[in-house]
CSV table of C-alpha atoms and ligand atoms in Angstrom, one decimal:
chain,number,residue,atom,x,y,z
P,1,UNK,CA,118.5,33.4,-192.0
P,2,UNK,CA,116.1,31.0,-190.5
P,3,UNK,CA,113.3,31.3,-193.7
P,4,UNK,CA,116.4,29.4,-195.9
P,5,UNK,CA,117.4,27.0,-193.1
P,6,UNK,CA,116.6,23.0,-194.5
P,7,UNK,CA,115.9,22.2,-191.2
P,8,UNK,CA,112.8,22.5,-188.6
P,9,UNK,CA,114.5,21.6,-185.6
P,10,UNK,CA,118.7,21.9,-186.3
P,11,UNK,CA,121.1,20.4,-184.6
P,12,UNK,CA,122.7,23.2,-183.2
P,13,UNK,CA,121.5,27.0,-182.6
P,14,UNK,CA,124.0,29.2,-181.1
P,15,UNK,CA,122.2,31.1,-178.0
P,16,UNK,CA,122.6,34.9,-177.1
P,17,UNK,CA,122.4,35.8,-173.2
P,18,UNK,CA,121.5,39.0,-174.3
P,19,UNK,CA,124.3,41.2,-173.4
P,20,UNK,CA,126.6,40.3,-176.0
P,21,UNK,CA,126.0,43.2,-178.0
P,22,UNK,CA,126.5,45.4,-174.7
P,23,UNK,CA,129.8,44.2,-174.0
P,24,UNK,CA,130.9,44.3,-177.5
P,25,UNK,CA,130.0,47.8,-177.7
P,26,UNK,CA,132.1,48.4,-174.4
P,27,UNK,CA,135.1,46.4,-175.9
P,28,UNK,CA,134.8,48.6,-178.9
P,29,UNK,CA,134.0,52.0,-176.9
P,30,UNK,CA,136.7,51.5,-174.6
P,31,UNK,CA,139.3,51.8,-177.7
P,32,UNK,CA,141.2,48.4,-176.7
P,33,UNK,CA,140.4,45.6,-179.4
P,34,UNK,CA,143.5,43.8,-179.0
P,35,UNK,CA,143.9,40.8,-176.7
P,36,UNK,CA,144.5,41.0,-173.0
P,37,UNK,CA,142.3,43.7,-171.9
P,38,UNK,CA,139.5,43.9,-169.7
P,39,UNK,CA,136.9,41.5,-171.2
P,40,UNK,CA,139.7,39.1,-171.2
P,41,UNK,CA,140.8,39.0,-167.8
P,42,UNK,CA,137.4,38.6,-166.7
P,43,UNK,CA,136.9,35.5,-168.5
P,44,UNK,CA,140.6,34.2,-167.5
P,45,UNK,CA,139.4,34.9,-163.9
P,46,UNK,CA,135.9,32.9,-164.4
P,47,UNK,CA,138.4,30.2,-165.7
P,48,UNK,CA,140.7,29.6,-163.1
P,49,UNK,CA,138.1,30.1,-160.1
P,50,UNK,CA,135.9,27.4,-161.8
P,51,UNK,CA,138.5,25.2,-162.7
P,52,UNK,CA,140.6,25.8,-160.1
P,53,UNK,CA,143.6,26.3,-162.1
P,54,UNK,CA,146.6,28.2,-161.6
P,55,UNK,CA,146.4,29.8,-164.9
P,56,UNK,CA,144.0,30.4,-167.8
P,57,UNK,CA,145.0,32.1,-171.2
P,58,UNK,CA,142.2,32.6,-173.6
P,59,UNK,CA,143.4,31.6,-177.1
P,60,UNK,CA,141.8,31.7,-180.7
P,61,UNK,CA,140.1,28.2,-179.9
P,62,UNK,CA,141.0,25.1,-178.2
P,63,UNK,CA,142.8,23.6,-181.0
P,64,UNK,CA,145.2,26.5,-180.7
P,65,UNK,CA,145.5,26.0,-176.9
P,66,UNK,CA,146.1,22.3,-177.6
P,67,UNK,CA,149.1,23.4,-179.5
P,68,UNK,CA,150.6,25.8,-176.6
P,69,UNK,CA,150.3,22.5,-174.6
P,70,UNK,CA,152.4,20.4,-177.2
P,71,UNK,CA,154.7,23.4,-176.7
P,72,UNK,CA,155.2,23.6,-173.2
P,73,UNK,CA,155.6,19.8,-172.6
P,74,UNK,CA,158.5,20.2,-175.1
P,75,UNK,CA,157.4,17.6,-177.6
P,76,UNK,CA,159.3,16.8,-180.1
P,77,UNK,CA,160.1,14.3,-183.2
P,78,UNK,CA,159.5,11.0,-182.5
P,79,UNK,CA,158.1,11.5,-179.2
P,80,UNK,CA,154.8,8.9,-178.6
P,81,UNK,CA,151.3,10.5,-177.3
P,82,UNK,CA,148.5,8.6,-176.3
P,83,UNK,CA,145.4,9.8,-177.5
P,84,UNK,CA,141.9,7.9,-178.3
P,85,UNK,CA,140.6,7.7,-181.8
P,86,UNK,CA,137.3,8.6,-181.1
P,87,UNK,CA,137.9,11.9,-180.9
P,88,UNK,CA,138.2,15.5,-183.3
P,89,UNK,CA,141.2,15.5,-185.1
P,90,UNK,CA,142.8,18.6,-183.0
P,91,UNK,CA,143.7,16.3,-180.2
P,92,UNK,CA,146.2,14.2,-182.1
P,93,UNK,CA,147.1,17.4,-184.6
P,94,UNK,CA,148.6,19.7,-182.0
P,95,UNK,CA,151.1,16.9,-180.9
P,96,UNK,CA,151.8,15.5,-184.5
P,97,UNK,CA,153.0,19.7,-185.6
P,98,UNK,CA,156.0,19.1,-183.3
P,99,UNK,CA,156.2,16.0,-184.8
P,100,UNK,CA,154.8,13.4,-182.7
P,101,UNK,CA,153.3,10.5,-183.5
P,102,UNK,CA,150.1,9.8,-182.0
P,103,UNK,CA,149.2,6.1,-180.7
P,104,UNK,CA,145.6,5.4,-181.2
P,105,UNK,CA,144.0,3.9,-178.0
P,106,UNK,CA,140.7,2.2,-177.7
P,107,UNK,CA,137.4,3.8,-175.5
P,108,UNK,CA,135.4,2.7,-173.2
P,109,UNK,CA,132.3,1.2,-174.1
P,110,UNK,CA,130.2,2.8,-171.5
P,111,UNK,CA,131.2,6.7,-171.3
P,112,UNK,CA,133.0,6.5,-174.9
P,113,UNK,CA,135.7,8.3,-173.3
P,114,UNK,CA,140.0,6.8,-173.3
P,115,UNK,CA,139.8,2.9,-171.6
P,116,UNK,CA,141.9,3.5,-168.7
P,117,UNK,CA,142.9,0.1,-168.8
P,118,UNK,CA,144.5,0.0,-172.2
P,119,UNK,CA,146.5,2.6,-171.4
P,120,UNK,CA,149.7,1.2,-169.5
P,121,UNK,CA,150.2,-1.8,-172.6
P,122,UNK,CA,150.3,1.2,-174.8
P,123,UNK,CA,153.5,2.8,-173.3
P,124,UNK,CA,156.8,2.7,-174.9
P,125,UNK,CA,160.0,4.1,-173.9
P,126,UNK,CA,159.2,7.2,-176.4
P,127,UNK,CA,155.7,8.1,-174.4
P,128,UNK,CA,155.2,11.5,-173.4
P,129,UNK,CA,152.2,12.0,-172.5
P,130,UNK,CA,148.6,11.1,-172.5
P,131,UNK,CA,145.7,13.4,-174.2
P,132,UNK,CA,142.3,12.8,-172.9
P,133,UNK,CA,139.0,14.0,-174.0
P,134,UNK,CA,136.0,14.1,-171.5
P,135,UNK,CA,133.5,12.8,-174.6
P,136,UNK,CA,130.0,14.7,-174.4
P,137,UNK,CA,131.1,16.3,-170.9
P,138,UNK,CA,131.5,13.1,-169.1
P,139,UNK,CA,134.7,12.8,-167.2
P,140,UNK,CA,137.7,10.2,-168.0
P,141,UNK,CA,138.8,8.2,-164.8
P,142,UNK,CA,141.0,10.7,-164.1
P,143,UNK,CA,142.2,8.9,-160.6
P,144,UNK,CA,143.5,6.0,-162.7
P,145,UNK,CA,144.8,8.2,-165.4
P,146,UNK,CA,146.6,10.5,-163.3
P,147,UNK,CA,148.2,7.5,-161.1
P,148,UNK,CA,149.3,5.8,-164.2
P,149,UNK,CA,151.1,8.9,-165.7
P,150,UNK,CA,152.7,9.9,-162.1
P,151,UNK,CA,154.1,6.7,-162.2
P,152,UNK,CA,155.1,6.5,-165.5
P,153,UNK,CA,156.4,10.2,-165.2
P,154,UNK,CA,154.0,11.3,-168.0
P,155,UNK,CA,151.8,14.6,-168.7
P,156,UNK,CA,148.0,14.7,-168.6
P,157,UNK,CA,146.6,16.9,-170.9
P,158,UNK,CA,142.7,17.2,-171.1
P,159,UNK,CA,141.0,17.8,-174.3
P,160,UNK,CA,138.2,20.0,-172.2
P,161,UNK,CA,136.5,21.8,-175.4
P,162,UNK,CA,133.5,19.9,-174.3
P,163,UNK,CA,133.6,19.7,-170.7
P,164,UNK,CA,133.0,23.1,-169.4
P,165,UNK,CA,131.0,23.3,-165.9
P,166,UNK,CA,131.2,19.4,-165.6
P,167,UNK,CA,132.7,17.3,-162.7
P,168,UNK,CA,134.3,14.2,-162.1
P,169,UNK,CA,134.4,13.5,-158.4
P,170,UNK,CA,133.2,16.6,-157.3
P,171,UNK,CA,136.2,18.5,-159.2
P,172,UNK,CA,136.1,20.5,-161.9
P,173,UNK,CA,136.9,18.9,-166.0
P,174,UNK,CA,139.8,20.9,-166.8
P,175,UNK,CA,141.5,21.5,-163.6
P,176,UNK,CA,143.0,17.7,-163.2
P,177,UNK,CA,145.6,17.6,-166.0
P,178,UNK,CA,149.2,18.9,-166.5
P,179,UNK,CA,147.3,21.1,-168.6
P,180,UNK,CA,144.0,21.6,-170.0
P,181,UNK,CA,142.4,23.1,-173.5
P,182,UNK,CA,138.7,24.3,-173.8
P,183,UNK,CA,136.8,25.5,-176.8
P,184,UNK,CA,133.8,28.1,-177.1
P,185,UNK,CA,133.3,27.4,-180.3
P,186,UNK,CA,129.9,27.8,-181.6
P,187,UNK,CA,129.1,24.2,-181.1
P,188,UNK,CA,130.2,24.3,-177.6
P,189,UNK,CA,128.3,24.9,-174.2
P,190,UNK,CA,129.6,28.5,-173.9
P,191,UNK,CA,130.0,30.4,-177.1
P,192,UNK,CA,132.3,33.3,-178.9
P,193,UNK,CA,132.4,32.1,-182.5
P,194,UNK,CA,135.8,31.0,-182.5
P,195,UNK,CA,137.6,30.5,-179.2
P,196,UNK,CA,139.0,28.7,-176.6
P,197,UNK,CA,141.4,28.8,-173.3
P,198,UNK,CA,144.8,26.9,-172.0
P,199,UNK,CA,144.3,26.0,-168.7
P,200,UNK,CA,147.4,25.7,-166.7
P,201,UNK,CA,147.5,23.4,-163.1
P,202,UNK,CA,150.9,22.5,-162.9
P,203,UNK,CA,152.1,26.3,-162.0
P,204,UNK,CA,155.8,25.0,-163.2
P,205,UNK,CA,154.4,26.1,-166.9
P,206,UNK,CA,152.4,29.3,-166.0
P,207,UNK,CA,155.5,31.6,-166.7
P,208,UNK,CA,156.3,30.0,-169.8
P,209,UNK,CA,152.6,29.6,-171.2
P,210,UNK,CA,152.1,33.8,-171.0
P,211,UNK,CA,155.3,34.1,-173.0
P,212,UNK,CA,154.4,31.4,-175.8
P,213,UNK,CA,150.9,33.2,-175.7
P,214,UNK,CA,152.7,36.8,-176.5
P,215,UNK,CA,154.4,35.5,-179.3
P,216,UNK,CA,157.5,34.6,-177.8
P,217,UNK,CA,157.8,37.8,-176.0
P,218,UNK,CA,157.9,38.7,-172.2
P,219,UNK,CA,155.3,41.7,-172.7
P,220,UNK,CA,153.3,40.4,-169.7
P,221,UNK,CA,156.2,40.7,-167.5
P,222,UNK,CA,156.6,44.4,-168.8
P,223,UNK,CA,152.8,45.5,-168.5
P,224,UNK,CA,153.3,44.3,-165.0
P,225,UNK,CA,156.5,46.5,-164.3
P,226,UNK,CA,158.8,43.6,-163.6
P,227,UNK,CA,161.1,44.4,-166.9
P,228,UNK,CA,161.5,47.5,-168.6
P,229,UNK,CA,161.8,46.6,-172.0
P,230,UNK,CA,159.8,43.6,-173.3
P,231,UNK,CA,161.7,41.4,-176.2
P,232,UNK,CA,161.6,37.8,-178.3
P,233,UNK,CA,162.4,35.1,-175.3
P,234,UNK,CA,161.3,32.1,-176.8
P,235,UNK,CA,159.3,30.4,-179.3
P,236,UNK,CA,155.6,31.9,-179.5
P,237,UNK,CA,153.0,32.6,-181.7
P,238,UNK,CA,150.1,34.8,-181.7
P,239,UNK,CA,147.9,32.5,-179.7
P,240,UNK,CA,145.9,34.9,-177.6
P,241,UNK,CA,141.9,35.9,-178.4
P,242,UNK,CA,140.8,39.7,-179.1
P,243,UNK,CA,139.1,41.9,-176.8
P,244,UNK,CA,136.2,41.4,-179.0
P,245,UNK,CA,136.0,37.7,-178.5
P,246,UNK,CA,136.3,38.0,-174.8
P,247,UNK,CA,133.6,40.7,-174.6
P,248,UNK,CA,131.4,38.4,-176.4
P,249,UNK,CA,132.8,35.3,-174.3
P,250,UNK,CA,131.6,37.1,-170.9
P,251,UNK,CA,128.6,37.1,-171.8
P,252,UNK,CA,128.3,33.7,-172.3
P,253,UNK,CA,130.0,33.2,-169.0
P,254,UNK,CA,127.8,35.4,-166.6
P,255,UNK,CA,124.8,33.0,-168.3
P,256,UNK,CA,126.8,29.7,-167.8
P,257,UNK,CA,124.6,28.3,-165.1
P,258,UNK,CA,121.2,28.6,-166.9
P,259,UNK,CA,123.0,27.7,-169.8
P,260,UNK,CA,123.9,24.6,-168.3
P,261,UNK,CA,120.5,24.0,-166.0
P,262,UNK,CA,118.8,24.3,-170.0
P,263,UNK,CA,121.0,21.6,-171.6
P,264,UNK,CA,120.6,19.5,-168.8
P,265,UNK,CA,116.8,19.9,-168.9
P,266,UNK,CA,116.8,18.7,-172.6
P,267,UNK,CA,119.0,15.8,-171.6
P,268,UNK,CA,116.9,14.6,-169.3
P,269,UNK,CA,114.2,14.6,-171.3
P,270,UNK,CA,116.0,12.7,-174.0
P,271,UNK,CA,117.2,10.0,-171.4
P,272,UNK,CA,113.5,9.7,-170.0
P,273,UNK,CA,111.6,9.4,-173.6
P,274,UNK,CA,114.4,6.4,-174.7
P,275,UNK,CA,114.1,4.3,-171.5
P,276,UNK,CA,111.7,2.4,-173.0
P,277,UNK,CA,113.5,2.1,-176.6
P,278,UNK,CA,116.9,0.6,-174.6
P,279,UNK,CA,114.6,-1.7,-172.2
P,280,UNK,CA,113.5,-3.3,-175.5
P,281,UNK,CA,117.4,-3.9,-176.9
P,282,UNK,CA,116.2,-1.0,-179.7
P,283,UNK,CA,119.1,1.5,-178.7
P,284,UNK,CA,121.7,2.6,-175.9
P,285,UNK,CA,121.2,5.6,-174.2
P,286,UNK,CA,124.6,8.1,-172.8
P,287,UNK,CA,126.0,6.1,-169.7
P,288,UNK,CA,126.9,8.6,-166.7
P,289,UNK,CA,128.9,7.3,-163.7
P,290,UNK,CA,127.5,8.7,-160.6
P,291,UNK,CA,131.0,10.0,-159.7
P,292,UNK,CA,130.4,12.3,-162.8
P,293,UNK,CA,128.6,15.6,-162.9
P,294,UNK,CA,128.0,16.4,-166.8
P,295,UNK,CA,126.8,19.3,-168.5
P,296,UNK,CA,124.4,18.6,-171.3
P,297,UNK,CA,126.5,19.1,-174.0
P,298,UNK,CA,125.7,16.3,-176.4
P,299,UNK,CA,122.7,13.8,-176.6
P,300,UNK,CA,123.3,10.9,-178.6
P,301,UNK,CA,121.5,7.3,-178.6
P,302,UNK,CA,123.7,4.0,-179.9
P,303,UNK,CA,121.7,2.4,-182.2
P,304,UNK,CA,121.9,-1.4,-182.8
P,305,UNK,CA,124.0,-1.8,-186.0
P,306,UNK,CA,125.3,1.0,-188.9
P,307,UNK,CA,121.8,-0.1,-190.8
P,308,UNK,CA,119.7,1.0,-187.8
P,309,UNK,CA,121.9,4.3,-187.8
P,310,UNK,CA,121.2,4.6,-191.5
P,311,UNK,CA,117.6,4.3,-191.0
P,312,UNK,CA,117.7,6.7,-188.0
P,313,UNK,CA,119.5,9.7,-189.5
P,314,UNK,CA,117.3,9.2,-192.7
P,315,UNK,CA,113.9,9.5,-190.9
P,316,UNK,CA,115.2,12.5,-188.9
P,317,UNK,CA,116.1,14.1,-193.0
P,318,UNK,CA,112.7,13.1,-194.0
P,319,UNK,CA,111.0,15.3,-190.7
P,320,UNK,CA,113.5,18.2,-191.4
P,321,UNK,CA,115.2,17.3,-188.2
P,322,UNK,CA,119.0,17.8,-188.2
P,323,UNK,CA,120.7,14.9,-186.5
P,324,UNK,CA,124.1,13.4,-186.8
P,325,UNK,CA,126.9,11.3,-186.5
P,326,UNK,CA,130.3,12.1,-185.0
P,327,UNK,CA,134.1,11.2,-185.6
P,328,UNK,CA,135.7,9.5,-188.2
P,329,UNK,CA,138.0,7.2,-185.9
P,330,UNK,CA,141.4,8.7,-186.4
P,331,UNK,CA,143.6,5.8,-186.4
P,332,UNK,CA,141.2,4.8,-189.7
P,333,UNK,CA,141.6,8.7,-191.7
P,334,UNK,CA,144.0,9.3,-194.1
P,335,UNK,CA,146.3,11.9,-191.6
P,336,UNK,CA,145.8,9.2,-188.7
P,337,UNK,CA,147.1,6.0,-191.2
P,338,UNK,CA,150.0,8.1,-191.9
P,339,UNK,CA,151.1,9.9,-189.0
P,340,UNK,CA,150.0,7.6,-185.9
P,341,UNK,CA,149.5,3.7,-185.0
P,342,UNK,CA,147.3,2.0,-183.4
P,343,UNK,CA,147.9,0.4,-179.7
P,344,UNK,CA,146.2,-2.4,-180.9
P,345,UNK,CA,142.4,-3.2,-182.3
P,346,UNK,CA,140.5,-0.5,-181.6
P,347,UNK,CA,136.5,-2.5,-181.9
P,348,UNK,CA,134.9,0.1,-179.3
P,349,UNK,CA,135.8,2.8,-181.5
P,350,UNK,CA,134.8,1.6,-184.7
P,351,UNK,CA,131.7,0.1,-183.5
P,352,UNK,CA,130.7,3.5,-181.5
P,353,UNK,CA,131.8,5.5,-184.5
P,354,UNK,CA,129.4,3.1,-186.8
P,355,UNK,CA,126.4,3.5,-184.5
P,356,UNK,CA,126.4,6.7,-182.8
P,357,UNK,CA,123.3,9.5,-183.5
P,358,UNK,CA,124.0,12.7,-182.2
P,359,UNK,CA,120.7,14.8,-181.2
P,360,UNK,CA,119.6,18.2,-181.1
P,361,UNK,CA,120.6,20.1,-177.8
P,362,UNK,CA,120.0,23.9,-177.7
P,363,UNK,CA,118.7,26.2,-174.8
P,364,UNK,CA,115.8,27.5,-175.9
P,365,UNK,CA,114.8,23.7,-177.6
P,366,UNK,CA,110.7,23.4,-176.8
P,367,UNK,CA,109.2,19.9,-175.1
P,368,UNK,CA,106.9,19.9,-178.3
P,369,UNK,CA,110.5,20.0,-180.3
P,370,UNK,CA,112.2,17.6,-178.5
P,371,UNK,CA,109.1,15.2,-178.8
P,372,UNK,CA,109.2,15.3,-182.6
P,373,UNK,CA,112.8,14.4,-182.7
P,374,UNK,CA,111.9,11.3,-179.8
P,375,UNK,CA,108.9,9.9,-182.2
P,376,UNK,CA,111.0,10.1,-185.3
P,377,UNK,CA,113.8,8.1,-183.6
P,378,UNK,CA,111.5,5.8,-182.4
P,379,UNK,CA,109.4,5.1,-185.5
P,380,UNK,CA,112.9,4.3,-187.3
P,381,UNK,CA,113.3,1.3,-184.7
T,1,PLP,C1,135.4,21.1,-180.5
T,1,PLP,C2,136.5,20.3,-180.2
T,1,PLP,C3,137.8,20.6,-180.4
T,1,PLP,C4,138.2,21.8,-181.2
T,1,PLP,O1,137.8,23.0,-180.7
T,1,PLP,P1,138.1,24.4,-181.4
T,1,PLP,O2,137.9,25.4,-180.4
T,1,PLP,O3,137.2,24.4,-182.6
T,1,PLP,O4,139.6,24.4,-181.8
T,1,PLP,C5,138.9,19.8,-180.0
T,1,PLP,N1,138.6,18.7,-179.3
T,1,PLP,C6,137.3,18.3,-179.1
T,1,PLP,C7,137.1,17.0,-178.3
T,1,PLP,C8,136.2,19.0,-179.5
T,1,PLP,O5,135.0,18.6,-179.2
């Protein structure tokens, strides 16, 4: 596997806890491989204690749990959702398949997450609600956000795939919204492959999100006892994760603090070894507020201009070092011409998008490793 890899050091390497294949063996041993058995109630449980949520359903990934969310605000044609356009296209996507239109709005320049700010001009009488993305595991200023949308008497959504195990103001990423989507896919902080989980923290949609999750049906309410018959209810689909998945999942879970304490570590490191670089007007480094608690997710630098970028990501090619950038700015895609708008000029986003260098980060990543990727960086200043 490795032998063929182009790369030395790649961007991403999935880690193992180690008791993946033990738990997979259990799931398959145990005769349940179908969703909503053991395995996953563990994981839902880790969820909503570390979230703090009143409900967490683990889906097929968070794109599909972004969907459940378009389908339990109700969204509908025409209907206006505020999203940024720095971010994957799964954010706008699950809104614009119940046919919403998704208004582009502008990040912040510091943590690269949704400007606050631009927010309340973006609002029309069709605006349902606002989808945020904590970028990198940073979170949004979710005070503001939240007292705009209670005022306005819009949803919160977070866009939490990246976010696990990070804080904004001592609480818990994906506990704050309306609702909340995480993904474990293999890119992610906590892994299963595919993967992902609705988080639910207004309890008004908790009933309804286990029967959109069962395909429309009320089977939860009959493994509990409380119908005798379970039957088609309401719209649904097969949202919900195999036992397989989750087995894997838990594993990932029981490691999620050293998981975190490792990313972190390589962060760090990253954010000490380009002081220097920014001091000198070479690069940005990641901004954190101090009211946020992140989680190592994602190390990127900012370089000057898209030619500095250019020269960047060709070095790392040259060492066999796998760096990258990130989003194509939705409101400037193909889909995102067609099917949204822009709330107005959008020059954080396309300036980010131009410069932005996304770094290895992987537990297990050596000092010795993360010092070849530095001195390439810096001898492409
Ligand atoms: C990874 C990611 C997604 C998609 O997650 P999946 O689990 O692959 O569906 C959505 N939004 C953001 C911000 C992401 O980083």
């Amino acid at each position: 596997m490795s032998e063929s890899s182009p790369w030395d050091i790649p961007f991403n390497r999935p880690y193992l806890s180690g008791k993946e294949f033990l738990y997979l063996r259990q799931a398959i041993e145990s005769g349940n491989l179908a969703g909503d058995g053991t395995f996953t109630r563990r994981c839902q449980d880790w969820l909503r204690a570390s979230a703090g949520s009143a409900r967490a359903l683990l889906t097929n990934s968070c794109t599909a749990a972004l969907e459940m969310c378009a389908l339990l605000l109700g969204i509908s044609p025409g209907d206006e959702v505020l999203v940024p356009s720095y971010t994957f296209v799964s954010t706008a996507n699950a809104f614009v398949l119940r046919g919403a239109v998704p208004v582009f709005v502008d990040v912040r320049d510091d943590t690269l997450n949704l400007d606050e700010e631009k927010i309340e001009a973006a609002i029309t009488s069709r605006t349902r609600a606002i989808a945020v993305v904590h970028y990198a595991g940073v979170g949004c200023e979710m005070d503001r956000i939240l007292e705009i949308a209670g005022r306005r008497g819009l949803a919160v959504v977070e866009d939490d795939a990246q976010g696990v195990n990070a804080r904004y103001r001592g609480r818990p990423l994906g506990g704050l919204g309306h609702l909340a989507a995480v993904s474990f896919h293999e890119t992610k902080n906590l892994i299963s492959g595919e993967g992902g989980a609705l988080l639910v923290n207004d309890p008004r949609h908790s009933a309804r999100a286990e029967i959109l999750w069962q395909k429309g049906t009320d089977r939860q309410a009959f493994l509990r006892g409380e119908v005798d018959k379970y039957s088609w209810i309401d719209v649904g689909s097969s949202f919900l994760a195999s036992e397989l998945t989750a087995a894997f999942l838990w594993a990932q879970m029981e490691a999620s603090a050293e998981i975190t304490a490792a990313r972190l570590g390589i962060f760090e490191k990253y954010q000490q070894a380009f002081a220097g670089a920014e001091a000198n007007g070479l690069l940005r480094r990641p901004i954190v507020p101090g009211h946020c608690t992140h989680n190592g997710h994602m190390f990127y630098v900012l370089a000057r201009d898209a030619e500095s970028r250019t020269r960047i990501l060709a070095r790392l090619r040259e060492r066999r070092i796998q760096g990258t950038f990130h989003y194509v700015p939705l409101h400037s895609s193909p889909a995102g011409r067609r099917l949204g708008r822009s709330a107005g000029p959008l020059p954080v986003t396309e300036s980010v998008a131009a410069r932005i260098v996304r770094l290895p980060v992987w537990v297990g990543m050596t000092e010795p490793q993360v010092g070849r990727v530095v001195e390439a960086v810096l001898s492409a200043l």
